Short mmCIF file of C-alpha atoms in Angstrom, two decimals:
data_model
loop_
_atom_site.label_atom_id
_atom_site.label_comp_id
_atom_site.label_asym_id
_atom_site.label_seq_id
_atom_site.Cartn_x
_atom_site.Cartn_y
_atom_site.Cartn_z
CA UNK L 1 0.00 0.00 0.00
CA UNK L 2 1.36 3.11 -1.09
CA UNK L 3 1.75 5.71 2.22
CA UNK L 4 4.14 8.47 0.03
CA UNK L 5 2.64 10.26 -2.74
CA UNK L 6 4.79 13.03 -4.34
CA UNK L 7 3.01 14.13 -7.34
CA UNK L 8 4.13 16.89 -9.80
CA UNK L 9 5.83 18.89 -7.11
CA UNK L 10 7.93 21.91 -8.41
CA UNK L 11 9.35 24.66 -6.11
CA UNK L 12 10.94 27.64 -7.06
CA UNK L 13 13.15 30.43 -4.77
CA UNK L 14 12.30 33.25 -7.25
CA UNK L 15 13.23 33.25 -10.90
CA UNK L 16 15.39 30.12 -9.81
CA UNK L 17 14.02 26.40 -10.13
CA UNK L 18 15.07 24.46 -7.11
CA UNK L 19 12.75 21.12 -8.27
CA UNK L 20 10.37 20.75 -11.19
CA UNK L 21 8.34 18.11 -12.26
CA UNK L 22 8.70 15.63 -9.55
CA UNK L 23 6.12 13.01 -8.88
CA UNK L 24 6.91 8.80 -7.54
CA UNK L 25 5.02 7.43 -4.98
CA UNK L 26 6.78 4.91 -2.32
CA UNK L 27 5.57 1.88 0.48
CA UNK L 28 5.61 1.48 3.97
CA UNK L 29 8.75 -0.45 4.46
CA UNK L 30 10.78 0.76 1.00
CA UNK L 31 14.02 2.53 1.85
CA UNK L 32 14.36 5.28 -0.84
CA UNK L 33 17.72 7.12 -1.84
CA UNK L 34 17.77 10.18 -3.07
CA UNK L 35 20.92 10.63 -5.29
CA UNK L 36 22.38 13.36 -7.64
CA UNK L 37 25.35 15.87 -7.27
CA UNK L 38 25.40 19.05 -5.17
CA UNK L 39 22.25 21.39 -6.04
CA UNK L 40 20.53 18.57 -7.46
CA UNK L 41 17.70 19.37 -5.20
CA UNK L 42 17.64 16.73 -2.63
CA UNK L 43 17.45 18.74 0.07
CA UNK L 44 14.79 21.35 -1.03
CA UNK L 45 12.84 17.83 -1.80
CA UNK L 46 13.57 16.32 1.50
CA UNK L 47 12.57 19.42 3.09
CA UNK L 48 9.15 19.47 0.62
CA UNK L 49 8.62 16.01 2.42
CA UNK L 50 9.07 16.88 5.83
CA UNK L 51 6.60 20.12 5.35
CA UNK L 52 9.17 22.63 6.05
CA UNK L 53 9.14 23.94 2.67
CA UNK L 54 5.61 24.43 1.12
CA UNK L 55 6.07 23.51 -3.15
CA UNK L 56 5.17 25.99 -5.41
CA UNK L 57 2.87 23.57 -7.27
CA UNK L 58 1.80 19.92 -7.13
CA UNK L 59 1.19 18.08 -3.75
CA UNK L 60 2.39 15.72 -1.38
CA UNK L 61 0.16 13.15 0.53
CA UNK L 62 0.94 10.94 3.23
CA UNK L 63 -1.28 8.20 3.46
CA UNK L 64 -4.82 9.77 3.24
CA UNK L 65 -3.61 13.42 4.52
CA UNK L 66 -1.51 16.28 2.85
CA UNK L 67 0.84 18.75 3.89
CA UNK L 68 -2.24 20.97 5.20
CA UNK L 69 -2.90 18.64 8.11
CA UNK L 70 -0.35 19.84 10.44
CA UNK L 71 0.54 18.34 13.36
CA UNK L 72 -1.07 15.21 12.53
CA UNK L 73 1.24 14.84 9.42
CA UNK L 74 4.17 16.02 11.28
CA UNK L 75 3.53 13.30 14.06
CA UNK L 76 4.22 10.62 11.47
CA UNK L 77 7.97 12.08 10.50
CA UNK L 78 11.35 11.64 12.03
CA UNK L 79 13.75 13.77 10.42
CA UNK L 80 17.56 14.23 10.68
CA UNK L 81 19.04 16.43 9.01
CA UNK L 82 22.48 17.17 7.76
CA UNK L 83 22.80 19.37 11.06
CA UNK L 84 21.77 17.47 14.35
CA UNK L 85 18.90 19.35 15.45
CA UNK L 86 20.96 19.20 18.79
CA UNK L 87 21.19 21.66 21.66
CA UNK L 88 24.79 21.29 22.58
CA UNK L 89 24.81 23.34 26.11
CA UNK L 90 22.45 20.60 26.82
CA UNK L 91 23.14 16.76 27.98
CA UNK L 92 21.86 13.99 25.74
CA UNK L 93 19.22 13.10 28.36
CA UNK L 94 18.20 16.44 28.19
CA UNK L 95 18.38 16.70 24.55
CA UNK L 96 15.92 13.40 24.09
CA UNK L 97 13.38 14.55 26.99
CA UNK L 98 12.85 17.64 25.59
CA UNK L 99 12.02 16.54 22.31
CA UNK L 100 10.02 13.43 23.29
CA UNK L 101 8.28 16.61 25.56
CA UNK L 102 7.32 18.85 22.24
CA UNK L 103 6.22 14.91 20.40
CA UNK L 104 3.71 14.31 23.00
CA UNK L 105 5.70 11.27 24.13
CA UNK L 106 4.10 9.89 27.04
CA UNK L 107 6.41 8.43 28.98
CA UNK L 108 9.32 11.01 28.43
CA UNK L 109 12.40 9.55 30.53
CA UNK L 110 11.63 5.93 30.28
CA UNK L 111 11.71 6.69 26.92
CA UNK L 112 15.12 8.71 26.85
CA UNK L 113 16.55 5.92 28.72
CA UNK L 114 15.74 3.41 26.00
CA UNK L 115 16.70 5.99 23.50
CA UNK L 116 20.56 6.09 24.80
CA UNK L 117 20.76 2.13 25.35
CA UNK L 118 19.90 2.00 21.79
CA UNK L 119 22.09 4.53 20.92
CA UNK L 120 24.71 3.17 23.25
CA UNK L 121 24.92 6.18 25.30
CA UNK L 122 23.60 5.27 28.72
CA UNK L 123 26.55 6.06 30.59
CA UNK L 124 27.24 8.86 28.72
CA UNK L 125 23.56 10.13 29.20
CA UNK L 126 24.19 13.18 31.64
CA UNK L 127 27.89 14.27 29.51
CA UNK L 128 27.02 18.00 27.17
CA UNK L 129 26.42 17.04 23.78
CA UNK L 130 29.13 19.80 23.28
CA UNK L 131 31.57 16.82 24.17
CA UNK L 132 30.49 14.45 22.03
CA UNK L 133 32.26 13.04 18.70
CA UNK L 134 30.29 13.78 15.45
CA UNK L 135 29.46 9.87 15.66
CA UNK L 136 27.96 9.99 18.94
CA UNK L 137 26.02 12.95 18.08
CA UNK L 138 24.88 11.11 15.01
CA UNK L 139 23.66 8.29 17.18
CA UNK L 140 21.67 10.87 19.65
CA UNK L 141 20.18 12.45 16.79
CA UNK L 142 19.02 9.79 15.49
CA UNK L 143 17.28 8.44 18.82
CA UNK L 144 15.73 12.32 18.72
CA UNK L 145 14.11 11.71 15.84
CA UNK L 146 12.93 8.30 16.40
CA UNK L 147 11.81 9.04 19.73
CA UNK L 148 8.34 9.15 18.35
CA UNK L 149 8.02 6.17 16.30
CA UNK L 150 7.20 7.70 12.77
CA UNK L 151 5.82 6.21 10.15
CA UNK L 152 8.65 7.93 7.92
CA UNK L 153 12.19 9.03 8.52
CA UNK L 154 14.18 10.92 6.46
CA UNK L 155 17.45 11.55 6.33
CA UNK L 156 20.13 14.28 5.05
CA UNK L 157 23.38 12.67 3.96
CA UNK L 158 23.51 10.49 7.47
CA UNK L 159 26.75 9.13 6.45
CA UNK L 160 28.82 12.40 6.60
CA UNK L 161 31.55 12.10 9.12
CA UNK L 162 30.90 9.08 10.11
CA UNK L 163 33.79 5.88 10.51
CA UNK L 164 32.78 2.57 9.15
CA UNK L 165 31.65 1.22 12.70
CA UNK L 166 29.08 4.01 13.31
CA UNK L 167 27.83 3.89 9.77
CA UNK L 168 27.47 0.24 10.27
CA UNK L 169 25.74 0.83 13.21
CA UNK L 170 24.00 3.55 11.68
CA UNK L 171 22.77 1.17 8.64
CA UNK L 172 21.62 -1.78 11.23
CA UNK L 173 19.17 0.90 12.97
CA UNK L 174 17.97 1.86 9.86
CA UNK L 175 16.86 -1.44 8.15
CA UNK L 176 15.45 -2.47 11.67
CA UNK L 177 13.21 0.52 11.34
CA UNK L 178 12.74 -0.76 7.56
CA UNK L 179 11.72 -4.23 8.72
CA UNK L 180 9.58 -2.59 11.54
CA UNK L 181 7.30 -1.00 8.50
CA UNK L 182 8.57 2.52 8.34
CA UNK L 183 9.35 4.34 5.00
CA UNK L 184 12.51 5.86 5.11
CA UNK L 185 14.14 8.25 2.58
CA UNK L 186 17.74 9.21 2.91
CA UNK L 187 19.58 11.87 0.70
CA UNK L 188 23.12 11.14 0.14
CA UNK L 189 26.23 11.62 -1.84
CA UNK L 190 27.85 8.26 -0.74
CA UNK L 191 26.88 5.94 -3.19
CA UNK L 192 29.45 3.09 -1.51
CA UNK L 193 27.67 2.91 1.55
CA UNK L 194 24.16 3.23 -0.18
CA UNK L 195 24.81 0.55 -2.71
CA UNK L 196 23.07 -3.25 -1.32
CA UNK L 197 21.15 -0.78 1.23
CA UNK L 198 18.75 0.97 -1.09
CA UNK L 199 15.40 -1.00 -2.21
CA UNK L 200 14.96 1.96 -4.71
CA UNK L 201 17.28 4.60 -6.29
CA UNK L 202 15.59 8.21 -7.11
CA UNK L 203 17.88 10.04 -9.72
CA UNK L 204 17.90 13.90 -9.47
CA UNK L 205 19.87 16.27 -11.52
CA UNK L 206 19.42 20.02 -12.05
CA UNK L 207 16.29 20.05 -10.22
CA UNK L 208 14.46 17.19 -12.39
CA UNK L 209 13.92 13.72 -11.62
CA UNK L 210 15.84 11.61 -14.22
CA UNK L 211 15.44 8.14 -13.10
CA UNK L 212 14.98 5.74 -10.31
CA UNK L 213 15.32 1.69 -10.10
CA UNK L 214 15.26 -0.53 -7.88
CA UNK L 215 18.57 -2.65 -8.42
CA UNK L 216 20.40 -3.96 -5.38
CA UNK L 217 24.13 -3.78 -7.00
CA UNK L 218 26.72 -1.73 -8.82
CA UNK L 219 25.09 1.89 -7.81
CA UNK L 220 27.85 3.65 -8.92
CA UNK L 221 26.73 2.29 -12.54
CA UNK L 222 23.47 3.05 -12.43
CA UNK L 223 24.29 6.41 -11.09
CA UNK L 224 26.43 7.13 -14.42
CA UNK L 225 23.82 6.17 -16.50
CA UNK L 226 21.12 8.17 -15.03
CA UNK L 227 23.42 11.37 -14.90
CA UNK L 228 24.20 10.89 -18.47
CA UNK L 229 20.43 10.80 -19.20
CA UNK L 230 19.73 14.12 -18.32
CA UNK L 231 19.72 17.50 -18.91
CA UNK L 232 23.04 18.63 -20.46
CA UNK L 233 23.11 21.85 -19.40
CA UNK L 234 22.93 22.69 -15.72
CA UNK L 235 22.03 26.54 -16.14
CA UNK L 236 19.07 25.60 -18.28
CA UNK L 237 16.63 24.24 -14.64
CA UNK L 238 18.46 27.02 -12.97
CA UNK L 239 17.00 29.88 -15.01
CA UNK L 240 14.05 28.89 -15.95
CA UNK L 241 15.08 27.64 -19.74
CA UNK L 242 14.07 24.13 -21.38
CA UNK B 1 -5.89 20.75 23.72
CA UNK B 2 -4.61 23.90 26.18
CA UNK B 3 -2.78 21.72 28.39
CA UNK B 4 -0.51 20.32 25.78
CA UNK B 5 0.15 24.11 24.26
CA UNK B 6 1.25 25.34 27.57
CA UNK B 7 3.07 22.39 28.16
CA UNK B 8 5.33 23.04 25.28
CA UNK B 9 5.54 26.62 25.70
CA UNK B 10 7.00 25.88 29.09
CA UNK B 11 9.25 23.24 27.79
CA UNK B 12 10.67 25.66 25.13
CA UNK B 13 11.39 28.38 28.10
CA UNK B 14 12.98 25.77 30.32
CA UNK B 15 15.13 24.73 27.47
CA UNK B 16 16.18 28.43 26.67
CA UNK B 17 16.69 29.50 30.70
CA UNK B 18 18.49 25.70 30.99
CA UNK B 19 20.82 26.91 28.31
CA UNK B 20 21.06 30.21 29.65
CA UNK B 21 21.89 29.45 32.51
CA UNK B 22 24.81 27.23 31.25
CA UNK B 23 26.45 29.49 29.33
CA UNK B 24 25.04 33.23 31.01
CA UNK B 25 26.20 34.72 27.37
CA UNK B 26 22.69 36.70 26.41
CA UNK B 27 21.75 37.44 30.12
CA UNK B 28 26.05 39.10 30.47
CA UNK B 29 26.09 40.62 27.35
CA UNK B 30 22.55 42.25 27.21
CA UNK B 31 23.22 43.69 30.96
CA UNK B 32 26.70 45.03 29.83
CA UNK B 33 25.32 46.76 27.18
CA UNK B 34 22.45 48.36 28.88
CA UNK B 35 24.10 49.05 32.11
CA UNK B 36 26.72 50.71 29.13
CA UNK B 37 23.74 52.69 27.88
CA UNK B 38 22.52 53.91 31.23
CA UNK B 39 26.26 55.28 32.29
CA UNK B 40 26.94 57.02 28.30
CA UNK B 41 23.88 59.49 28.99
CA UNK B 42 24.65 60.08 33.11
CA UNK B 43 27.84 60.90 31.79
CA UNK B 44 26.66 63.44 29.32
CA UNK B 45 23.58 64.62 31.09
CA UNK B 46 24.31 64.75 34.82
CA UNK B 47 26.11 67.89 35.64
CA UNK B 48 27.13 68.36 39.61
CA UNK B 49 25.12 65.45 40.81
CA UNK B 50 21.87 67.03 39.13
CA UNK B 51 19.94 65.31 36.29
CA UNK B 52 17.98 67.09 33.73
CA UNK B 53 14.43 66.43 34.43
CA UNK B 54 12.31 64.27 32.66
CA UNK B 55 14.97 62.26 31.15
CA UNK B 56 15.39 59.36 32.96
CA UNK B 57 12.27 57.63 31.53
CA UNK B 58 13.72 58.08 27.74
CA UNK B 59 16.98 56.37 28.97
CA UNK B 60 15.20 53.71 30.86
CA UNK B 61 13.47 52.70 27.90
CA UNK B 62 15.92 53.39 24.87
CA UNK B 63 18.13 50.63 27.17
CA UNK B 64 15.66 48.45 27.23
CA UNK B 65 14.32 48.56 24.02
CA UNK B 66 18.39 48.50 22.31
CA UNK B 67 19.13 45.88 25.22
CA UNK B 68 16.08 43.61 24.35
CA UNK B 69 16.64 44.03 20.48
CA UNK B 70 20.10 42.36 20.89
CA UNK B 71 18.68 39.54 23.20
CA UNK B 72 16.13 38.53 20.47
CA UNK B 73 18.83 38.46 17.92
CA UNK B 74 21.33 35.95 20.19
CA UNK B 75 18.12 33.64 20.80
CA UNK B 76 17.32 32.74 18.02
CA UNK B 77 20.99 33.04 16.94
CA UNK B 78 21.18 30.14 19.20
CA UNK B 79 18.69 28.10 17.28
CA UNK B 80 19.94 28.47 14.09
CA UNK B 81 23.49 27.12 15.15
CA UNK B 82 22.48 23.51 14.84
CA UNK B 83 19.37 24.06 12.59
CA UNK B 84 17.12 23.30 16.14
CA UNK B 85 14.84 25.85 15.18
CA UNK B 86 13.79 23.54 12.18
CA UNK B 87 13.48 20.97 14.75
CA UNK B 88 11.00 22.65 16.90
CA UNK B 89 9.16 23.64 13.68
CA UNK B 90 9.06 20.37 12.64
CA UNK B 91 7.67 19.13 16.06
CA UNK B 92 3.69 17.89 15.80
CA UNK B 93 3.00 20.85 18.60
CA UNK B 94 1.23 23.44 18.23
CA UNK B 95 3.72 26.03 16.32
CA UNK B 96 2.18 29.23 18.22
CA UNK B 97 3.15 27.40 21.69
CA UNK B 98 7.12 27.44 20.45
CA UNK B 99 6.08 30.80 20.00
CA UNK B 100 4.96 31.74 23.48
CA UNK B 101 8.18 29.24 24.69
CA UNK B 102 10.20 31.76 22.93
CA UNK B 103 8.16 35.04 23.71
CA UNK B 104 8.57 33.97 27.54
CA UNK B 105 12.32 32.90 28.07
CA UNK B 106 12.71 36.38 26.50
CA UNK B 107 10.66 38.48 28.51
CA UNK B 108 12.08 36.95 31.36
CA UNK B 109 15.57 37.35 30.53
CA UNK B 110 14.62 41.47 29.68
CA UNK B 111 13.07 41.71 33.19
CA UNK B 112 16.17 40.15 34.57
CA UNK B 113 18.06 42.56 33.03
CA UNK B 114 15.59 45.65 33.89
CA UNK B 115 15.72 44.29 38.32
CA UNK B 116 19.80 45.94 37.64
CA UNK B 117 18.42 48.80 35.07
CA UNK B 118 15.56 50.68 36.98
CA UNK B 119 17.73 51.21 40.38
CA UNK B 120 20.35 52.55 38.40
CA UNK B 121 18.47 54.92 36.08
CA UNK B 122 16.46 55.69 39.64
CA UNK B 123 20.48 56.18 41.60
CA UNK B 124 22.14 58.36 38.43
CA UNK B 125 18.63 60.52 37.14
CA UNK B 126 17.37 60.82 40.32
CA UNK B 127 13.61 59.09 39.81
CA UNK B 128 11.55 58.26 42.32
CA UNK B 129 11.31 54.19 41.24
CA UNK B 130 9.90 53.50 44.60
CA UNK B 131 6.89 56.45 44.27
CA UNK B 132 4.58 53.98 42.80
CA UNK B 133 6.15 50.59 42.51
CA UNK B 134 2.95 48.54 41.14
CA UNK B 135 2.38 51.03 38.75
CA UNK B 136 6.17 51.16 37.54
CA UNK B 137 5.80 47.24 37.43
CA UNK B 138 2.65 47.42 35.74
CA UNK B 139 4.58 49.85 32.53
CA UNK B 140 7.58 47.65 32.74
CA UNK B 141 5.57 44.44 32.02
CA UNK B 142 3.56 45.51 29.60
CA UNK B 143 5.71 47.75 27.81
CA UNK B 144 8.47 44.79 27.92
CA UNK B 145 5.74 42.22 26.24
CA UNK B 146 4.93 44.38 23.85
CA UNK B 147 8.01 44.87 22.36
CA UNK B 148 9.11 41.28 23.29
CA UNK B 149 6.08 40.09 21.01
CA UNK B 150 7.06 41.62 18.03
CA UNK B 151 10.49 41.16 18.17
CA UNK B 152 10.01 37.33 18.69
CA UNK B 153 8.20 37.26 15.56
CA UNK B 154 10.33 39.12 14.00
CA UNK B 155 13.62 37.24 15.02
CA UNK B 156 12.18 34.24 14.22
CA UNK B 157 11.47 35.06 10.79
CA UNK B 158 14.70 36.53 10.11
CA UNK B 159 16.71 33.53 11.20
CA UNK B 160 17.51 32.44 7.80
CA UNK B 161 18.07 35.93 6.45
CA UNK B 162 21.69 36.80 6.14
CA UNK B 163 21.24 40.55 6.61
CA UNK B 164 19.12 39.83 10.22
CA UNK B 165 21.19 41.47 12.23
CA UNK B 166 20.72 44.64 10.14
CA UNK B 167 16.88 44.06 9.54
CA UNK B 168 15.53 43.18 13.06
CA UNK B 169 15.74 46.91 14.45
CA UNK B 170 14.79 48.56 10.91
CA UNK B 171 11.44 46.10 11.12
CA UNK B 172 11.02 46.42 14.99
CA UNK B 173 11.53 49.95 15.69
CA UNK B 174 9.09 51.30 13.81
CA UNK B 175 6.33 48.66 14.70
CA UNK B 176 7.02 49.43 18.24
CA UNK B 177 6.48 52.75 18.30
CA UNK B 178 3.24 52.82 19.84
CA UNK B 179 4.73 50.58 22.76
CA UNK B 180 8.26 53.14 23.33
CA UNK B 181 5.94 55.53 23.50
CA UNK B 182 3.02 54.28 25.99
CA UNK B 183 6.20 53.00 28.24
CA UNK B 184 8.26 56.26 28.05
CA UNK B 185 5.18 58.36 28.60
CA UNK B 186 3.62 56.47 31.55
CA UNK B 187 7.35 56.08 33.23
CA UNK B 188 7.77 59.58 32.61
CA UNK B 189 4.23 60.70 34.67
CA UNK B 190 5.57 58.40 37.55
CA UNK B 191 8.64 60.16 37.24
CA UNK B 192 7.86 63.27 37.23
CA UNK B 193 8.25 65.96 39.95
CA UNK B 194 4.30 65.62 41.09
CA UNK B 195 3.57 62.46 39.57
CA UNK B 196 0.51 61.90 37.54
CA UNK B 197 -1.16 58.64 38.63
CA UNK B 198 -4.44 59.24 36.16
CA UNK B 199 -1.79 59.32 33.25
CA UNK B 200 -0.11 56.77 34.35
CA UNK B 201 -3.07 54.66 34.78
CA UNK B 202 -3.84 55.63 31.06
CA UNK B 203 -0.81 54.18 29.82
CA UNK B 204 -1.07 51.18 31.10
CA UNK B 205 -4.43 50.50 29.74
CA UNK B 206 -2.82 51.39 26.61
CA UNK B 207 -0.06 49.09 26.48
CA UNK B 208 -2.13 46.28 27.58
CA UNK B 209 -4.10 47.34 24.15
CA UNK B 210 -1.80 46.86 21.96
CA UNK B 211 0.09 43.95 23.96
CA UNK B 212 -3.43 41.81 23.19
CA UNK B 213 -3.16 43.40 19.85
CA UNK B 214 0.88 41.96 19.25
CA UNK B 215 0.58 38.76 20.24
CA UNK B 216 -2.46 37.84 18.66
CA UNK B 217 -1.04 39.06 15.73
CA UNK B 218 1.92 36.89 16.28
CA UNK B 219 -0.05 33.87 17.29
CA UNK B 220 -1.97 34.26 13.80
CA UNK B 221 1.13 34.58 11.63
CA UNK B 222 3.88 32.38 13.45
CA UNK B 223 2.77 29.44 11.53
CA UNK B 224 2.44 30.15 8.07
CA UNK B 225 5.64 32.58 8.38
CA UNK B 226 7.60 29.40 9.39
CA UNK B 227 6.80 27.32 6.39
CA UNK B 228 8.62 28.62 3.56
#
C-alpha cells in the first residue's frame, strides 16, 4: 500500500528552479535514496517532504492526509538532518526529553533511557552534547528523531563524518526501522555505503527527476547512467530555460 | 488541547533559561550593554550630581528597548546554530506554543536585566522608582511584552536571512512605536516631579491594548511565516 505520494511537485526560490516536475510514490517499508550531485535538489525535496518547505505547485500526501494537516502529518515524521537538530549546552538526556516533551511522548524519561541504550549512550547520558564526537552525536540524533516512532524518517546525507563502525551501526538501525514497516528516505552523496542498502534509487539532476530503479548492486553504474540521461546543461533548470 | 500548548511553551522556556543558565552569554552581554547605555547618557547629562528632568524615563526605555533588540537576535541566533529551530518547527506541537516558549524565556531574561536597570536609572537621574512601585511594574511588564512580542516574531522570521542582524531593528523599531511611546510616557508621569497617577493609569491600559493586539497578531502569523 502506497503511504508516500509526491506528485508533480515543483518549487521555485524566485526566478530560480530548485525542483520541477517531480512526482513517484513509495511503500511502507521501502528505503528510498535520493541521489544526484550538489544542487541537485535533494534537500529542497527532503525538506518538501518533511513540510518545512511548502512547493510551489503539485502536492504531497501521506497516506490519506496532505501537507495541510499539520501536526497530525508532522507526528508521522522523524527527520535528521544534515545538522543534528541538537542543543549542545544541553546533555543527551536532556536533549531526548525535551524533544520526546514537544512529540507528545508519554512516557518522556523511560523513553530517553531506551533511547541512549539503543544509541549506546547510557553512561554517557548526563555528559554536554558539546563533548560528544560527530558519531555519537549522530547516534543521539538519530534516537531524537525516532523518539516518536514515525511512520517515515528521512534523512540528510547520514553518512557524513561518520567511521565505518558508526555507519554500520547507523545502517543496522535503519533497516530495523525498515523491517519494523517505516518508509525511510535518505539523501546522500555516498553511493558506496548506499549501494546493497537501497530497495529503490531516485535520480535527481538540475532540479528534475531523471530516473529511479530498484537494483540492489553496482550503484555507482546506475548512477552514471542516469546522470548521463539528463539535462546537459545545468544553467538551463536554474533559469528557468528548457 | 490547552494543556498540551502550555506544556510546550513551558518546555521551550525551560530549554532556553536551561541553556542560559549554562552558558550566562545573552543574560552578560545584554546587561553590559544596557548598564553601558545607562552610564553614556549620566555621563553626558548629569552635571554636579543634578539630572535634567524628565529624562530618565527616555533612557530607561531606549536601554531596554536597544538591550532587548540584541537579546532577540542571540536567541534565536542560538537556534539556528544547529538548525534546532527547524526541529521545533518540525515538532507535531502546536507552532504558536514554540512561539509563546520563545516570547517567555525572552521576557524573562529582559526583566532580569531591567531588576539591575531601573535602580540605576532611579540612583544616576534621580527618579523616584519607589513612588509607585505597582504602577512602575505594571509599565515595565507591559511595555516589555509588547516589544518582546514583536520582536520574537520578528527574530524568528529573520533567522535564515543573512542581513538579520541589520533588519531586526529597521522592522522592529518602527512597529514598536506605539509601545516606546506608551512605556516612556507612563514612566515619565511616575517620574515626574508631582507624579501623575491618572496618566499613568492611562498608559497602562494602553499598552495592555496593543500587547493583546501583538501577540495575537503573532499567534496568527507564526505558523504560516515558518513554512517557507
Amino acid at each position: 500500500m502506497q503511504y508516500l505520494s509526491v506528485v508533480d511537485v515543483a518549487r521555485h526560490f524566485g526566478r530560480r528552479k530548485a525542483l520541477s516536475q517531480i512526482s513517484f510514490s513509495c511503500a511502507a517499508g521501502e528505503m528510498i535514496g535520493l541521489l544526484g550531485p550538489n544542487g541537485a535538489g535533494k534537500s529542497t525535496l527532503l525538506n518538501i517532504l518533511a513540510t518545512l518547505i511548502a512547493p510551489s505547485k503539485g502536492e504531497v500526501k501521506y497516506g490519506d492526509q496532505g501537507a495541510n494537516d499539520g501536526a497530525d502529518v508532522r507526528a508521522q515524521i522523524g527527520m535528521l538532518g544534515h545538522d543534528l537538530f541538537l542543543y549542545p549546552e544541553l546533555t543527551a538526556r536532556e536533549n531526548l526529553e525535551f524533544f520526546a516533551h514537544l512529540y507528545g511522548v508519554t512516557d518522556v524519561h523511560s523513553t530517553a533511557t531506551r533511547a541512549l541504550h539503543t544509541a549506546g549512550l547510557v553512561d554517557r547520558g548526563d555528559d554536554f552534547v558539546a563533548g560528544f564526537s560527530r558519531g555519537m552525536r549522530q547516534r543521539v540524533a538519530l534516537e531524537r528523531a525516532l523518539l516518536h516512532e514515525p511512520k517515515l524518517i528521512l534523512l540528510d546525507e547520514p553518512f557524513t563524518g561518520l567511521d565505518q563502525t558508526s555507519t554500520a551501526a547507523l545502517v543496522g538501525r535503519l533497516r530495523e526501522r525498515q523491517r519494523a514497516g517505516c518508509l525511510i528516505v535518505l539523501a546522500t552523496h555516498d553511493l558506496d555505503v548506499a549501494d546493497g542498502v537501497l530497495s529503490r534509487a531516485i535520480y535527481l539532476k538540475d532540479g528534475r527527476m531523471v530516473g529511479s530503479d530498484t537494483g540492489s548492486s553496482n550503484l555507482a553504474d546506475r548512477y552514471r547512467r542516469a546522470m548521463d540521461r539528463g539535462p546537459r546543461n545545468a544553467d538551463s533548470a536554474l533559469w528557468g530555460g528548457e | 488541547m490547552m494543556r498540551a500548548f502550555f506544556r510546550v511553551a513551558w518546555q521551550v522556556m525551560r530549554k532556553d533559561m536551561t541553556v542560559e543558565i549554562r552558558s550566562r552569554e545573552i543574560l552578560l552581554t545584554t546587561l553590559l550593554f544596557a548598564v553601558s547605555v545607562v552610564l553614556i547618557f549620566s555621563f553626558a547629562l548629569v552635571r554636579e550630581g543634578r539630572a535634567p528632568d524628565d529624562v530618565a524615563a527616555g533612557i530607561l526605555w531606549v536601554a531596554i528597548s536597544f538591550s532587548g533588540t540584541l537579546a532577540m537576535g542571540r536567541t534565536f541566533e542560538r537556534e539556528r546554530y544547529n538548525d534546532t529551530l527547524r526541529a521545533l518547527i518540525l515538532a507535531p506541537a502546536d507552532r504558536p506554543a514554540i512561539y509563546v516558549g520563545k516570547l517567555l524565556g525572552l521576557l524573562l531574561l529582559m526583566l532580569l536585566v531591567e531588576i539591575v536597570l531601573v535602580p540605576m536609572v532611579g540612583l544616576l537621574f534621580a527618579a523616584p522608582i519607589f513612588a509607585y512601585p505597582g504602577m512602575l511594574l505594571m509599565l515595565l511588564v507591559s511595555g516589555t511584552l509588547g516589544f518582546a512580542a514583536v520582536g520574537t516574531l520578528f527574530a524568528a522570521m529573520l533567522v535564515r536571512v543573512r542581513s538579520r542582524d541589520t533588519l531586526l531593528p529597521v522592522l522592529l523599531y518602527p512597529i514598536t512605536v506605539p509601545v516606546m511611546i506608551g512605556g516612556v510616557r507612563g514612566t515619565a508621569a511616575l517620574f515626574q516631579a508631582v507624579p501623575d497617577e491618572p496618566m499613568a493609569r492611562f498608559w497602562i491600559g494602553l499598552l495592555l491594548f496593543w500587547d493583546a493586539i501583538f501577540v495575537t497578531l503573532a499567534l496568527w502569523t507564526f505558523e504560516p511565516v515558518m513554512t517557507e
